[in-house]
Coordinates of N, CA, C and O in Angstrom, one line a residue:
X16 N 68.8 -21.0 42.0 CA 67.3 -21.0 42.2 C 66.8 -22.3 41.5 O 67.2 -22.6 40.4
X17 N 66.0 -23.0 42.2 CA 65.5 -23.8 41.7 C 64.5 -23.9 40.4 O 63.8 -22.9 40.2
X18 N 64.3 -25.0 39.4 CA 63.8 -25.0 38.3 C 62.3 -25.0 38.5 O 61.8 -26.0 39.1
X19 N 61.5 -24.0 38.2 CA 60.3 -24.1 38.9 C 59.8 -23.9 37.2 O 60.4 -23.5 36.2
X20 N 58.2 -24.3 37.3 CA 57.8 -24.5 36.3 C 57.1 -23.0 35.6 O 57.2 -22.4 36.7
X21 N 56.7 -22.2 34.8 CA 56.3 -21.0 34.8 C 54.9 -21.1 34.8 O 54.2 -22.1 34.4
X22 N 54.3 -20.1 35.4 CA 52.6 -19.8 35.5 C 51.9 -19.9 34.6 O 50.8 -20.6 34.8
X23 N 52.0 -19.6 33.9 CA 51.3 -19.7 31.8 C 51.6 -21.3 31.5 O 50.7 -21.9 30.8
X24 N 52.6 -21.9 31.8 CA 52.6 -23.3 31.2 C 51.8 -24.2 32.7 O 51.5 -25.4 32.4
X25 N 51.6 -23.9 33.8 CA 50.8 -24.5 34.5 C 49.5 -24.5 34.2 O 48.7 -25.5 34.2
X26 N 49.2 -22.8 34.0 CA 47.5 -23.0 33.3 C 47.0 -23.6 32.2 O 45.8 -24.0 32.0
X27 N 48.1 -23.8 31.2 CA 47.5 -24.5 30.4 C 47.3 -25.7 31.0 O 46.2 -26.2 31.4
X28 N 48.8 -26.3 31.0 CA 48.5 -28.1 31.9 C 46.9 -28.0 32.3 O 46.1 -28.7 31.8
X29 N 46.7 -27.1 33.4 CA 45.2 -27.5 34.2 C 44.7 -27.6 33.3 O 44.3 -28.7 33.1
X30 N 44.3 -26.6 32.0 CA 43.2 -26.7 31.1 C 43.0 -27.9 30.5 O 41.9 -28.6 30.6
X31 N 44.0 -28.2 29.9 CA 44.2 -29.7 29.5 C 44.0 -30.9 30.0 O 43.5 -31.9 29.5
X32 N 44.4 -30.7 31.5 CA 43.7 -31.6 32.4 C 42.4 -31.7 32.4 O 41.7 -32.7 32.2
X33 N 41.9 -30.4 32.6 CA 40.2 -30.5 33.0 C 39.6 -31.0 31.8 O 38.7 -31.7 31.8
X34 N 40.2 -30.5 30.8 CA 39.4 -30.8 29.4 C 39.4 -32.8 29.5 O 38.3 -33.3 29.5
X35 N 40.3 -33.3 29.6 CA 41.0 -34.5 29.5 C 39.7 -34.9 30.7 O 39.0 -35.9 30.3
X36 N 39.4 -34.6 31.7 CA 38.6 -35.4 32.6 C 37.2 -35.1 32.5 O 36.3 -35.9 32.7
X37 N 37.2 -33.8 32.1 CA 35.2 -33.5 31.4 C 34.8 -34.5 30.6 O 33.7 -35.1 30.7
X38 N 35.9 -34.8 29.4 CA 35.9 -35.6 28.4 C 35.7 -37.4 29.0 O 34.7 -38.1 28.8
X39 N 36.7 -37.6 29.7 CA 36.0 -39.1 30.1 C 35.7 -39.3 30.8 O 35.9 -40.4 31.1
X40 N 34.5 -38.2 32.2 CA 33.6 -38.2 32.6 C 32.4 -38.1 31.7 O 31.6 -39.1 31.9
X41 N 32.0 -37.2 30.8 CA 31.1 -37.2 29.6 C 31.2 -38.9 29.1 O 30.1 -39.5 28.8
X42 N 32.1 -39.5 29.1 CA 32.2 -40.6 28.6 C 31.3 -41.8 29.2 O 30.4 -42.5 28.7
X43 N 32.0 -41.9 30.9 CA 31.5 -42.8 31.6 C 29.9 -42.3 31.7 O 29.4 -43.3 32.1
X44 N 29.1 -41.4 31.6 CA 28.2 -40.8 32.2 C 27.6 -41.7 31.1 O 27.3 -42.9 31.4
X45 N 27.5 -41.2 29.8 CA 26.9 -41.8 28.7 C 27.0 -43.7 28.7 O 26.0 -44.4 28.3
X46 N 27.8 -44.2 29.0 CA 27.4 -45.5 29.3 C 26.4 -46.0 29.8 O 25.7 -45.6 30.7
X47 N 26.2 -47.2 29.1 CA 24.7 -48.0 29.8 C 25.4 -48.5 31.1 O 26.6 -48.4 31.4
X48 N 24.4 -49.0 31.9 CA 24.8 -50.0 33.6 C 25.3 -51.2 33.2 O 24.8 -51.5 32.1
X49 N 26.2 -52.1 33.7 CA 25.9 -53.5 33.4 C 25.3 -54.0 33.3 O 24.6 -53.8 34.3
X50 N 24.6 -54.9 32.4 CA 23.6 -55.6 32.5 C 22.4 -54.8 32.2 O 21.4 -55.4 32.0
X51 N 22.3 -53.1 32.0 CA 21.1 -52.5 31.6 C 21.0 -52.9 29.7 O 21.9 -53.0 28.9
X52 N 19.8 -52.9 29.6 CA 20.1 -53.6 28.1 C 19.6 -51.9 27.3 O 19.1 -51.2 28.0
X53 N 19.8 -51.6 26.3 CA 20.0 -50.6 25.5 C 19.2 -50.9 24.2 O 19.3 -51.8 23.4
X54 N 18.3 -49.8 24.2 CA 17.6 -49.9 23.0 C 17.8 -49.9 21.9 O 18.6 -49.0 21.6
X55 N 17.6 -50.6 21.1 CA 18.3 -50.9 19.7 C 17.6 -50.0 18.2 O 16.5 -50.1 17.7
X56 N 18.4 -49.5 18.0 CA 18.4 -48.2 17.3 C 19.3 -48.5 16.2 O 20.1 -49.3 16.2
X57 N 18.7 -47.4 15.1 CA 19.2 -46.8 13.3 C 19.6 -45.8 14.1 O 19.4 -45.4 15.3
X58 N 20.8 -44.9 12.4 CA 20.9 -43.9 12.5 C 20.4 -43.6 10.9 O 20.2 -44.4 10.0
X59 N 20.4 -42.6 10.9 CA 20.2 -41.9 8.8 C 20.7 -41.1 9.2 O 20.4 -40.5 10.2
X60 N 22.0 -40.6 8.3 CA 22.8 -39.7 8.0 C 22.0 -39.4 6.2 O 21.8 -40.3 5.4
X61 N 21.8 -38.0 5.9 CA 21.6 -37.0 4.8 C 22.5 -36.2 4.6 O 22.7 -35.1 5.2
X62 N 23.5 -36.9 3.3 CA 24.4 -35.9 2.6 C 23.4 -34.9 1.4 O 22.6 -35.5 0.8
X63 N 23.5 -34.2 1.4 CA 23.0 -33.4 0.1 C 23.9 -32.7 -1.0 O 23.6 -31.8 -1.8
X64 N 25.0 -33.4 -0.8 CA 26.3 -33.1 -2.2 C 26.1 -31.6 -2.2 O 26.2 -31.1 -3.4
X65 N 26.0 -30.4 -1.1 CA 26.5 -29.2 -1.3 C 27.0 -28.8 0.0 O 27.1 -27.6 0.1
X66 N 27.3 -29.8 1.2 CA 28.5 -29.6 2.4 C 27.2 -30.0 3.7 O 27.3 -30.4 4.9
X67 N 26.1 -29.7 2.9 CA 24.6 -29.7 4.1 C 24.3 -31.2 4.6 O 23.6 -32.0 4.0
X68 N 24.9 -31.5 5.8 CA 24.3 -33.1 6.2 C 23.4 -33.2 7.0 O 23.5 -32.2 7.7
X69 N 22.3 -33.9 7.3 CA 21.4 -34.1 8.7 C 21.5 -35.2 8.8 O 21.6 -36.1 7.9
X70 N 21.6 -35.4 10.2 CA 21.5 -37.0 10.8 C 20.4 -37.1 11.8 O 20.4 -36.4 12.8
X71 N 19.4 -38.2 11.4 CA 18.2 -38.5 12.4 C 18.8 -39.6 13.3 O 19.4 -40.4 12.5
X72 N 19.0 -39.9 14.5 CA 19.6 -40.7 15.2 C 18.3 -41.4 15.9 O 17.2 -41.2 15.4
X73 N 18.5 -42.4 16.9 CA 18.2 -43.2 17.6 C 16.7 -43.7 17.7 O 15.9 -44.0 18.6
X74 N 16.4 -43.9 15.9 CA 15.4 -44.6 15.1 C 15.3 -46.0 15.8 O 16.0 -46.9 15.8
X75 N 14.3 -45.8 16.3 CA 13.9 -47.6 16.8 C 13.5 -48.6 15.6 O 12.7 -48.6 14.6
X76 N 14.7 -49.5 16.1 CA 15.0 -51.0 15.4 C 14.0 -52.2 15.7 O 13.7 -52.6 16.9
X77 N 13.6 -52.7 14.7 CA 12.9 -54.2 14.7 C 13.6 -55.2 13.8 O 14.0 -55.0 12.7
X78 N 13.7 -56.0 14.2 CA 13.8 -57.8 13.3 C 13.4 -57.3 12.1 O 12.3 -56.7 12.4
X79 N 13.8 -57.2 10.5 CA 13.5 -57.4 9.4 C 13.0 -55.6 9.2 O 12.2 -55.2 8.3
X80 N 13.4 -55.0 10.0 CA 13.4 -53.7 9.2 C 13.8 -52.8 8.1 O 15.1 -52.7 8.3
X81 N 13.6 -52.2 7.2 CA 14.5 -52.1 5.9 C 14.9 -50.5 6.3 O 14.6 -50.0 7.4
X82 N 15.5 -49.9 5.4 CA 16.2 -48.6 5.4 C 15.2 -47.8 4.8 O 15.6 -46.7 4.5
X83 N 13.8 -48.1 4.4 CA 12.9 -48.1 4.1 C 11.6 -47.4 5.3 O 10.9 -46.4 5.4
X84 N 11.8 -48.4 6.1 CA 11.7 -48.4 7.6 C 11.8 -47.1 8.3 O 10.9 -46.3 8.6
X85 N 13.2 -47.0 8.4 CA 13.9 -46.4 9.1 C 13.2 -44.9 8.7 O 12.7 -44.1 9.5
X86 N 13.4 -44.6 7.5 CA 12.9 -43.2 6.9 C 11.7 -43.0 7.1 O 11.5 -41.8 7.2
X87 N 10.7 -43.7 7.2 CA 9.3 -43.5 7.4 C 9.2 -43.1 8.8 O 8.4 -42.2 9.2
X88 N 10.6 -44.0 9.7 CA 10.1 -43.2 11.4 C 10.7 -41.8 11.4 O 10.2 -41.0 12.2
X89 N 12.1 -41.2 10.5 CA 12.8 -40.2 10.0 C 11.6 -39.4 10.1 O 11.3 -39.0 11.3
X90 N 10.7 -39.1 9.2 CA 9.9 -38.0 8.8 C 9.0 -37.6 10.6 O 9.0 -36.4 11.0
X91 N 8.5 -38.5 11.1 CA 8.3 -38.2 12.3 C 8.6 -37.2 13.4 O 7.8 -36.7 14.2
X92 N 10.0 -37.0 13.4 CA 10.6 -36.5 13.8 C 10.8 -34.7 13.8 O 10.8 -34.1 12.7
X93 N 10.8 -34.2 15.0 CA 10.8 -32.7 15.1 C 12.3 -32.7 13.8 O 13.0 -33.7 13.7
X94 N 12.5 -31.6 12.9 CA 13.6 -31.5 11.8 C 14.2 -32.9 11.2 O 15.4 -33.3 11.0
X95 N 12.6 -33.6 11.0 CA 13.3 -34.9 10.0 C 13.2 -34.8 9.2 O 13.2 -33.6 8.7
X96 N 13.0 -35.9 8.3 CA 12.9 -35.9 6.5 C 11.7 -35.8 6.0 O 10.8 -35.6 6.9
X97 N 11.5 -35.8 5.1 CA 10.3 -35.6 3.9 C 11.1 -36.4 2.7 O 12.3 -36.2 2.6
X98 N 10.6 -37.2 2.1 CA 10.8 -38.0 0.9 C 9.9 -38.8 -0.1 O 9.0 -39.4 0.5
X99 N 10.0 -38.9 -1.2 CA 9.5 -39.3 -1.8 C 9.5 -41.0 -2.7 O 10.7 -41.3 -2.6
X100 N 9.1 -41.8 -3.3 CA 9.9 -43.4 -4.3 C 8.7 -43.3 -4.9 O 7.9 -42.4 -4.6
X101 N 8.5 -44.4 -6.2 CA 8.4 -45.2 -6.5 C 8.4 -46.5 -6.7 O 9.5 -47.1 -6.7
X102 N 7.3 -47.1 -6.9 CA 7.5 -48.7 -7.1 C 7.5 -49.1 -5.5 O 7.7 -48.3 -4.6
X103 N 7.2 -50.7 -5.1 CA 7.7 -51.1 -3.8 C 8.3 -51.8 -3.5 O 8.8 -52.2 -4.5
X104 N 8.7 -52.6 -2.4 CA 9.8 -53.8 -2.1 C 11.4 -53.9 -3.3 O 12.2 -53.0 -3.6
X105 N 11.4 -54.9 -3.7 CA 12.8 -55.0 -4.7 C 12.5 -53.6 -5.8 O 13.4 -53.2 -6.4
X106 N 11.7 -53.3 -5.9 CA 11.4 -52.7 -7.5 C 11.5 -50.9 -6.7 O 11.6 -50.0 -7.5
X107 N 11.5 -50.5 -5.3 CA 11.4 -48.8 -5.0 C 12.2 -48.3 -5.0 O 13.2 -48.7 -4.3
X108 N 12.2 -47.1 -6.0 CA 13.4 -46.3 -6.3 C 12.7 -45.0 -5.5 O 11.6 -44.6 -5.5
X109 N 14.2 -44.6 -4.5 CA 13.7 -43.2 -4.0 C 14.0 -42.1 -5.0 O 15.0 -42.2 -5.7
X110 N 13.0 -40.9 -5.2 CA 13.3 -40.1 -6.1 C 13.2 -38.5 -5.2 O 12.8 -37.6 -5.9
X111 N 13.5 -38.3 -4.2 CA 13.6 -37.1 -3.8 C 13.7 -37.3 -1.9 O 13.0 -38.0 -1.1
X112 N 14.8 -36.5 -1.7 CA 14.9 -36.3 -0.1 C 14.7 -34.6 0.4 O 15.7 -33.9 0.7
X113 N 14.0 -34.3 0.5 CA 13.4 -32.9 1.5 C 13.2 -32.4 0.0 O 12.7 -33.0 -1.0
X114 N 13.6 -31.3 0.0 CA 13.4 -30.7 -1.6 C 14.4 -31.2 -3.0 O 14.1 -30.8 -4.1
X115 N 15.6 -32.1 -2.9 CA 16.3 -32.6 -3.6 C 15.7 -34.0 -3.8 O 15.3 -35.0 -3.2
X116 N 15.8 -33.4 -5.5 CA 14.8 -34.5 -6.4 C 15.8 -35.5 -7.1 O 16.1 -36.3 -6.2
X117 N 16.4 -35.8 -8.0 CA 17.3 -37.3 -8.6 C 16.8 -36.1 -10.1 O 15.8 -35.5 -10.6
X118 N 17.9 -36.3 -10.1 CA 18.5 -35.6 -11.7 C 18.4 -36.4 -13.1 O 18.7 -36.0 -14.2
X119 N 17.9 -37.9 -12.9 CA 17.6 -38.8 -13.7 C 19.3 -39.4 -14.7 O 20.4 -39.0 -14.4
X120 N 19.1 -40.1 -15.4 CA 20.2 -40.7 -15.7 C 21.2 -39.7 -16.8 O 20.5 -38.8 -17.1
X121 N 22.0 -39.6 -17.1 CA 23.2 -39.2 -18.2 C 24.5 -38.9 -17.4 O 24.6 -38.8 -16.2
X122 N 25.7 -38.7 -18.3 CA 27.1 -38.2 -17.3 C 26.7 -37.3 -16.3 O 25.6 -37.0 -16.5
X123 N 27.4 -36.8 -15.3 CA 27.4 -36.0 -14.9 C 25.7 -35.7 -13.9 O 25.5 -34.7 -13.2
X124 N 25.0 -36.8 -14.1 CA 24.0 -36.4 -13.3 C 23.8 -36.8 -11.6 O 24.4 -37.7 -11.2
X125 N 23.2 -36.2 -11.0 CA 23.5 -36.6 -9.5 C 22.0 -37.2 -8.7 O 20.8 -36.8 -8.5
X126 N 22.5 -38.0 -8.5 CA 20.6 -39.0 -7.9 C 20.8 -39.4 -6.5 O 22.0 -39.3 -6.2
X127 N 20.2 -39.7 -5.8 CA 20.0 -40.0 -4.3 C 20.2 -41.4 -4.3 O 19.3 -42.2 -4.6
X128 N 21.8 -42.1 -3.8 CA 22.1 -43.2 -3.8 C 22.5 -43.5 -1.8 O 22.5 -42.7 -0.9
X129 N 22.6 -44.7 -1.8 CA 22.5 -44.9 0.0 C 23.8 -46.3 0.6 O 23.8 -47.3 -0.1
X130 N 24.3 -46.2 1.3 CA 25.4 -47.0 1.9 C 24.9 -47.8 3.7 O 24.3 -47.0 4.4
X131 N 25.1 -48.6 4.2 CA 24.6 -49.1 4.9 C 25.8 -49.6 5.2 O 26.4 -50.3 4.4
X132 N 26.6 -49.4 6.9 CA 28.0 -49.4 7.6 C 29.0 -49.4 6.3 O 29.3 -50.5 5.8
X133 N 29.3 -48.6 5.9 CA 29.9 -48.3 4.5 C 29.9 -48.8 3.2 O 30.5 -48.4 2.2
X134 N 29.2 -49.9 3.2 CA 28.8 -50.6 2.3 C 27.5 -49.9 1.3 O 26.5 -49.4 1.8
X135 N 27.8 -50.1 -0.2 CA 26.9 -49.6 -1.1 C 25.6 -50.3 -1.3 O 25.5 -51.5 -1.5
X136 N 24.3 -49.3 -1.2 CA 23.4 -50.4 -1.6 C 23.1 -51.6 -2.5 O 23.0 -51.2 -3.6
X137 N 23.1 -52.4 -2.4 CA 23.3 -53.6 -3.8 C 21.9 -53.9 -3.7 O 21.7 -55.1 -3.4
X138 N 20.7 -53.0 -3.7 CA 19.5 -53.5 -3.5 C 18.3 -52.3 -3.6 O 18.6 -51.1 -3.8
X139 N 17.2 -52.7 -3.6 CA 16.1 -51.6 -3.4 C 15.9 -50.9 -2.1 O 15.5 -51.8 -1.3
X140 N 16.0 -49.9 -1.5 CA 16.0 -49.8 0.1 C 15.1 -50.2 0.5 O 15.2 -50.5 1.6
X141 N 14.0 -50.4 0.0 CA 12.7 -50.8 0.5 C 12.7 -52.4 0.8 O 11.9 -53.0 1.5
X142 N 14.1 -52.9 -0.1 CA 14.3 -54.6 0.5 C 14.8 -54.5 1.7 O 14.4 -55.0 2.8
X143 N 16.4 -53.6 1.6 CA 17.8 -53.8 2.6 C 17.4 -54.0 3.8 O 17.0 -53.0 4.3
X144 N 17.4 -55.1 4.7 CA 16.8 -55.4 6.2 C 18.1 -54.9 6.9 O 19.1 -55.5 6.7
X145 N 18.0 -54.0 7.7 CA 18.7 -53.3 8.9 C 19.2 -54.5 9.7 O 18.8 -55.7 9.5
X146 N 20.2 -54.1 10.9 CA 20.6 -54.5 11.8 C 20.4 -53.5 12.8 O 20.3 -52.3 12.6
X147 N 20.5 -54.1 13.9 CA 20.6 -53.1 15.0 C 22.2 -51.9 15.3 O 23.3 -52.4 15.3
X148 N 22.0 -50.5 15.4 CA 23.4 -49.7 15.2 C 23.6 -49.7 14.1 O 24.8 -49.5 13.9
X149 N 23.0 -50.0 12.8 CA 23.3 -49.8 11.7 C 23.3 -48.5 11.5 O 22.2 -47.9 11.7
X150 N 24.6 -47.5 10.8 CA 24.2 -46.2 10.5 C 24.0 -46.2 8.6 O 24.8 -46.8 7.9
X151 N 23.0 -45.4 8.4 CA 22.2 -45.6 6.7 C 22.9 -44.4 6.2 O 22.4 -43.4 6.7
X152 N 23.7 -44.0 5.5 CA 24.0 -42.8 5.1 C 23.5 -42.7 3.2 O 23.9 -43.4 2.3
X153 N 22.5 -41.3 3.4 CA 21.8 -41.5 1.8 C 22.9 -39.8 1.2 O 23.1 -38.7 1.7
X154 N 23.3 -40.5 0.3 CA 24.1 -38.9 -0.4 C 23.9 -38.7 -1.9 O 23.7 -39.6 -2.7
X155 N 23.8 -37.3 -2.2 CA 23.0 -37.3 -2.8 C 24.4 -37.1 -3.8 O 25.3 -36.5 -3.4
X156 N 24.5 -37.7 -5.5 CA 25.6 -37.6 -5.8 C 26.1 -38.4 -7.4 O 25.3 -39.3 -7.6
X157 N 26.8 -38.3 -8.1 CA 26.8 -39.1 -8.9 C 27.5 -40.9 -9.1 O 27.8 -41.5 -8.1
X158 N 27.7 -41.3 -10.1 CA 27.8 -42.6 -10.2 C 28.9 -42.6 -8.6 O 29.9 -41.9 -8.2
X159 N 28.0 -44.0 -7.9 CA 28.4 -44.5 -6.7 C 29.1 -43.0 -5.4 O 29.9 -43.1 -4.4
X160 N 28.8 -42.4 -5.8 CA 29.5 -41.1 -4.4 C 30.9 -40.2 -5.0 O 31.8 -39.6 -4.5
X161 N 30.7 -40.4 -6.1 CA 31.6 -39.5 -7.3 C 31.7 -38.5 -7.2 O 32.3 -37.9 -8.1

């Protein structure tokens, strides 16, 4: 008798297939046209150092926007942010994101620090000027994401 393949390992195959072609149909679908130009957009990712993240996505981008920026169009948003700083430009320190406030300085304390394409802030957010697809991730956390 010839080697024929069994029933149960064909349905999977199909499944696998289908999954395999939903997937880079989903793919091509989501692509821009040639030549269509694509709006240029932030993202803000919210860690809150207890497993809870929110991400506001496709934040419209300008020339010289700061991460600053970006949070102010966040709050707009149906389930966006709420936050709070002090001080402005080089000198604003953020001190609270939705109901998580900054624990203030000593060991062990956990404050609202921010990364920009994995890079650590080296700045006030209210300076840091965006790029376009820049994703902002603020976590909430001790010395540097500790």
């Amino acid at each position: 008798m010839a080697n024929l393949p069994r029933p149960g390992n064909m349905n999977r195959r199909a499944a696998v297939l289908a999954a395999a072609l939903l997937v880079f149909a989903a793919a091509w679908v989501a692509r821009p046209a040639a030549g269509e130009d694509v709006a240029p957009t932030v993202r803000l990712v919210v860690d809150y150092g207890d497993g809870v993240t929110k991400t506001v996505g496709d934040l419209a981008w300008a020339k010289g926007n700061t991460v600053l920026d970006a949070m102010k169009a966040a709050t707009a948003r149906p389930h966006g942010i709420s936050f709070s700083f002090t001080g402005s430009a080089a000198a604003a320190v953020l001190t609270r994101i939705d109901d998580v406030q900054n624990e203030g300085g000593g060991a062990g304390k956990r404050n609202w620090q921010y990364w920009v394409q994995d890079a650590y802030g080296d700045r006030s957010f209210a300076a840091f000027e965006l790029q376009a697809q820049d994703v902002v991730v603020w976590r909430f956390a001790t010395e540097q994401g500790k």
